[in-house]
Amino acid sequence: MSSHEVVLLLETDPRRGLSTDEAARRLERYGRNLLPAAGGGGFLRRALRQFHNPLIYVLMAAAVITAFLHEYVDASVIFGVVLVNAVVGYVQESKAEAALDSLRSMVRTEARVVRAGQERMIPSEELVPGDLIVLEAGDKVPADLRLVRLAELRVDESALTGESVPVTKDEAELPEVTVVSDRRNMVYSGTLVTAGGGAGIAVATGTETELGQIHRLVGAADNLATPLTSKLAWFSKVLTVAILVLAAMTFGVGVLRGQDATETFTAAIALAVGAIPEGLPAAVTVTLAIGVTRMARRRAVIRRLPAIETLGSTTVICSDKTGTLTENQMTVRVLWTPDGEFSVIGSGYRPEGEICGPSGAVADEATSESLRWTLLAGAGCNDARVREENGEWVITGDPTEGAMLVVAGKGGIDRDRLDNTLPRTATIPFSSERQYMATLHREPDSGREVVLAKGSVEQIVSMCRTEMSGDGTTRPLDAEAALRCAEELSSQGLRVLATAVRRDGQSGDFNEDHLPGTLTLTGLQAMLDPPRSAAAPAVRACHNAGIGVKMITGDHAATATAIATHLAILGDDQQGRVLTGRDLQTLPTERFAETVDRATVFARVSPEQKLRLVETLQRRGHVVAVTGDGVNDAPALRQANIGIAMARTGTEVAKDAADMVLTDDDFATIEAAVEEGRGVFDNLIKFIVWTLPTNLGEGLVIFVAIILGATLPLLPTQILWINMTTAVLLGLMLAFEPKESGIMRRPPRDPRRPLLTGALVARIALVAALLVAGAWLLFEWEQRRGAGVAEARTAALNLFVVVEMLYLFSCRSLVHSAWRIGFFTNRWVLGGVLLQALAQLAITYLPAMNSIFDTAPIGGDVWLRIFAVGAAAAAVVALDKRLRRHLV
């Protein structure tokens, strides 16, 4: 439509905007200009989600049946364990969502709107369709706008379309079928104004914007199960079936032997409750929650708890370049003049560093006239501004112009002083057709006019007839030398711009028709978005850990190759390892997957190609982590096994699609998060290997007693006591286990590898057998010595706990001995063992506990036998670990 038709359709005014009352009515009708928060469900849904586990179902059924049989103590204990698990899970999930909400609030902005003819600033969420919104350089576009007036408006739409350079806008009517990236008469929510200004009518807000539509598409996609959640789900189902079958067999055998049906059924329930690792859901949640806390300290906010473990299983990281591997701050690295080349020290927009001449000496504007005018042209023919905000230096305007301002400052040229000594009087703005920008300046003292120009090397060189020497005189232009130097710098991945000047004082001919052939070339400025200082060590650490790092960027292949080579993502052999979007389009289908797996740099790729790359790597068996910050990255972030969004530069859509958000946008944080993820997975496996022998042993003790028709060595309440106290006081202490040395020097865990290896299953079975044999041996021994059944059961109960205590130290490392990792590296374990010992003394000697749990005091000689059997079991486990550690 024409802008006039848009104004009529939306019943607004292109000069005065909406009235205040009409804006309020439309806000009521259309709602706030916000994207909906990710649907986590209300309080009830989130609470019920904590009970969605097969093992929890069996526990709740056991609690109900136990209560029906009037075993109220047992039922209360079971219900209590289930409730504690649910509360812990709910609290941790709420914390994760709260962290995301705080990030969402960071991107809310204010908008400059005209209402009733008055320009005012309001929160962007209060905008409505029909609002007249004014845009200036540096503004974030708050809604989808149809432009009604503009002045050299350029907008960075990379977050939405992936277009790497700002788009020049105009008001022209366009065909209805025009794709989003070509709609020059529109600006879209979430994009950034880099230059010029204008005004537009809001035609869509909230979920109706282009950004909102992608938000809906991403929200409709399914989340992939993480390696941990899928393995735990399978493990829980198998364990549930096994426990129910064993309980049914126990009941059947007992009835066939003529035992009382009610007692046998109670024993079968006790077997089920004993065999279920009640602490597993809580241990998983707490271990992951501790991982969340550790990662938050390392500047990574986790949105979904299982994502922590996925990081530990990651085999490939597909990283964006700009802002993640690099600083996202263009920096001039090299200055070339017709008389020599200068290197620039210092990176980013911080005005620190210096210019060094060919001999290494520090240079400034007084060193060379050609250098001085190169810096003057870069700073004066410039619409950007650099300022300090909260201790960080940021720019308003084009990044390349920001880099030119900073390097001028390093050479002693201050922008504010320049505006006074050489004020601008006219401008020929940059356009994609011109490929240059020129400004007219007047010297206040002499009244002489000076033209400054900058632009593409080819264009500026074609407009020059002379070049400036170091003493300020001019000589015939050596165009070949300038173009050769520009080509050499470009081959190193640098972006090169040329600067020129006209100082003849002519006036009245400052226009694009008269400038060609009148300029003097002063030099070249070559710039680069520099790699982050911590990125190279982080990439090296990932390689040492067996994790492939691939760069996927919309930038040019030469720039991407230069950065990738500097960071050692690319090695010496680059053949076939750098692919462009065009290469991907022409790859035969049968060679696509293998070629993609081998390549490490993908340049000039579209969002669709990025998604296809991720899907291809997943089909090759990889666990893929993807970084991104734009709306166009959201599909790939959601498809990835773990999506990683940027907090500073990321859009809301990218953050909502991601599993993790980096608060510093730094690749080194990903490496730190991978390390934490591996530690979390190790601790979960340690807990499972520690807890299962106890549950298996408790179940088998009851099963053997029913088979033999003998007295139960442990009662249901005693089994519940063991499970309840040891899981909290002993097992959960493994969640605080520090990461083992060398954790980032081993290959990533194979996604197809089972949760427990054969060696670990054998160890679990061995410890369970030792518990069953030891409990029966001690139970029978005490009875033959004349002890009562209560005393014998108390001995068996304490034996179970003592073996668990000693086995806990062994499980602190699945490979190394407890002596090697040190007893004091996890003080939580020592504290847990001390509390568990006090609890065992209480259940053994306190009359009230004796009454509730049918225990009885035992003598010192019994404790000696308990510790002797426990020590023997610990020695057997240590020998097994030594013999099988290469299989773990």
Steps between C-alpha positions, in 0.01 A plus 500: 500500500596861471573676829182705445291182484664367818410819683135474387476129585635548853304823555801697616678824415847500335593821688308501829465126559218356714323682777572388855147364547510306172837350592355382833203339323728320257725379780191342658400344166837374371688440825851595596786502252673200656592148402336242726718330755580138433206296626615318806145445619344635814577404856294179484646375172855568612436329833342192337792474260725415795312172552533386138740210548435121496688449826293770670182331374604173667589682823164676512318172434702334776414784738128467428503121542707525818256751647210271403672223699512738800881529488474873549865563597622332181245687290595834656870445437440406134272800443759723667777384266278560194403846625862604566596396145213707357583811704868491402413459130241779509731747672787439259278526191357826632850639554596418142189677362564800724853529357354506150239760592774727628675465168179577309464825693848606383383540140195717568557847358339840475354639178474856369133538401290792376156522661263794454782682326735472799818289488557298817692197630292203614576132576497305175247255644236780495517549123190421292424464128465847347759666726739741328852407610811711447833324437855625543843339471553260788128429555369147523190470281215429745233366258444425131478841330402624154731794430331832420809723495872443531842655453778262390361234735707183535395208717689194623259212435747219568302382802198435277635417156868419554602784266847597621503867390247775581215538248426836342126583523263700277125563471439334164195279452596138443327194351294301750719190451820680612687292758575647843871560432414713195221714652688829500191700601460309829701473820446213740485448873832406656718651226740791558527841335868555412482831311261774395149538633136486411148432618257216445150381580477191721319234296563204733586457867569209735440156351377647170846629410739304278702427812183378673414264216841334522450486878182297443671264254781436743254444784318237296816293452567201723788504742749222440551264791846543652728197538437508875121528488467228236733262684341567839153450351603164358683408820197590714262294286724194501560531874127544567410189303776298668388609848133420433588158357723421799230617744237288323731198508560556870129512573434192283775293661386598849139404432606166345703427811186547707604823667241754615383694191482837678848465649640381169336789317649743753840341443457537124415868548808534720708340227366746242558798727846377594605433142385841371774763517275770647786742519576482127255772381610731782867424438462574129322828572741611773810403300372691197402794722851513644625496144271798426654692788854418396430599140333825604823591678675436168250724314275234348128502589327164454135505390436125508677290764580192285687727259790502747570134443455536124795738498712225648404268214553759225711378209473806271458872575367706209595853595403830351799727430397855575481578871566142610842418360567867435442815705235642264697824503659594168862605549743659256808277486700653215532854358661533156612825347688560173816542709473196727299262712408540867377236747240573766514362854189455714163347419137588541342842548696580815719802413820331611796403282733662255613520138846365416704589195706264281794524742282424801506855632173651625335719236232767518347773283826696509705211362370519147261732318355212299439308826348812658256555213415127485395520865323835448299365206401190697388705802346801323314316223323302769154487662582262785549585866701312762409530867552324830205327668533315831871454454472375141560691177218477248424666168196659346510451126691283256771273653755588230455871570539428870833328427617807304408731788696287747816478287488877446496540878805276527672735256416808707191620312202573724158495333355784709802720431478414132137614488616842625814540289349354181120518527293315242276703270367243251486124443473255213377192690618149431284280277548158350503661155762768584723276715639807675412783741628857477472800731570869449676691779592865550803621691370776736817714482572501127153416371662243270289199414627142530341183362551171687400167345509132585366186333590185311857492377405458134254791510721746689807419289296556183407849628862601571768639267767560761625354826639669809858456613627511856581871486153593376590559137319322222634284218346293220290211625650150496166323482657160447693520828189597699286225341774239549532590868122489546486156340777370727328633812164359388656156453582510873130539581520875560233742380673783314370853442676786323508867606552809288500878532465817290663813643484742203238718668260486205135551591172455325591168337451264794285238332547150368529623141802723567695295759645226269851588393548776758602300808842414645548151644628515860506133590321177593353382829482121546283374782383178657265386772779359722484154658429488871814447704351199680358339185821332377575320832132398520506354148821316585341360818201377297730327252689335787164381632418339166237760411490632145457877457337627182450865408173587326472862391332726251826687448734469203717191461830695518405665830371174647815316388727762657324481837475120490872469422592739783292296746632164370152393395665455161830318482768512234299274272209720397408304188129419505459638850361842404160496330274785394124501468543469125721192548231340715237564232704318236609205713356166378261345752707183532811700598331765714515334844862386472618836363319694775644276770854563372467877450559742789411844357171587329481854362216700339243242610127568525285413805351205308847367424603538864201289604586237239860486622383430855258228386771338288748488788236347726429228244873429503467414870626826647365678808492856365522830689411811299556866585294785359352839577259588221144408418636320196705277734197386700409191289858369522512577874183299555614213276836471676547260788588811697436852374716780641378860470678827571368725780651828382433486127238226487137551408216377720414235243855362508499491880161327512618238249823433689578269791778720633572874489851645523503822698836606350450372141844333523600166343728433798186477715378212283820310569454565873139381478608180321742434783225552758265278299748216503541537873123491551462183295787335690334581833165361383662174394683485833169535686332231292794262547487571874125473559401201285693233697315602816159486333580175325642352820192600705269345243702178484518469878120489517475276190744247647311503832168425325660225287652335807195559716729666754463802726554837322846639588361851436150636553327737252536796738870427545549484122325835466724643771810389310375639169376826642801592712787370286368654178490844663798486736736288290396475133415865442846597623634361172323790325763729655791289378756723324591428139774241462832603348533432130125525440561716189772271365273206433272449200129584526268227614359300209125583475430133420684381808268367775459686826697230682786306343537126548775554757277731706206257482733225622614723786139576598418128501814424703420758770136385514616140545740607775216685677264201480766250609628724780149580632400131508831395653477759778127442554547124543821543702334729754200270540725197558684697767169537681402850389134582444350559156489880559871509590593284199297723270666808650838347422395428140360852462822660626707273276312628195573860600868438587561331164325794330724745688819323396373447145420874478872584521568251222232657279655845523701378202393216276859436392744629761535398863370714785860553613597652166221760483542595866260469791462873560427620145127461566422605856130446434562123495675512838215705647241261356679195642515665844126581494416149379704351785308711752172389338601133532586546868159661547302217336706246692492644852209746534195324650255701286683396180516140627122504537428648154751296299510177707871535574695419816829613659805292407836452671848610401597150384214511247634830362842336460345222292302756297814699415699183429246383243477855360880525466513164323232617255691826439820306428323280244355810328843668492653192337219488243550870418872443447443204269216654295582871493612487135150374408308785671 
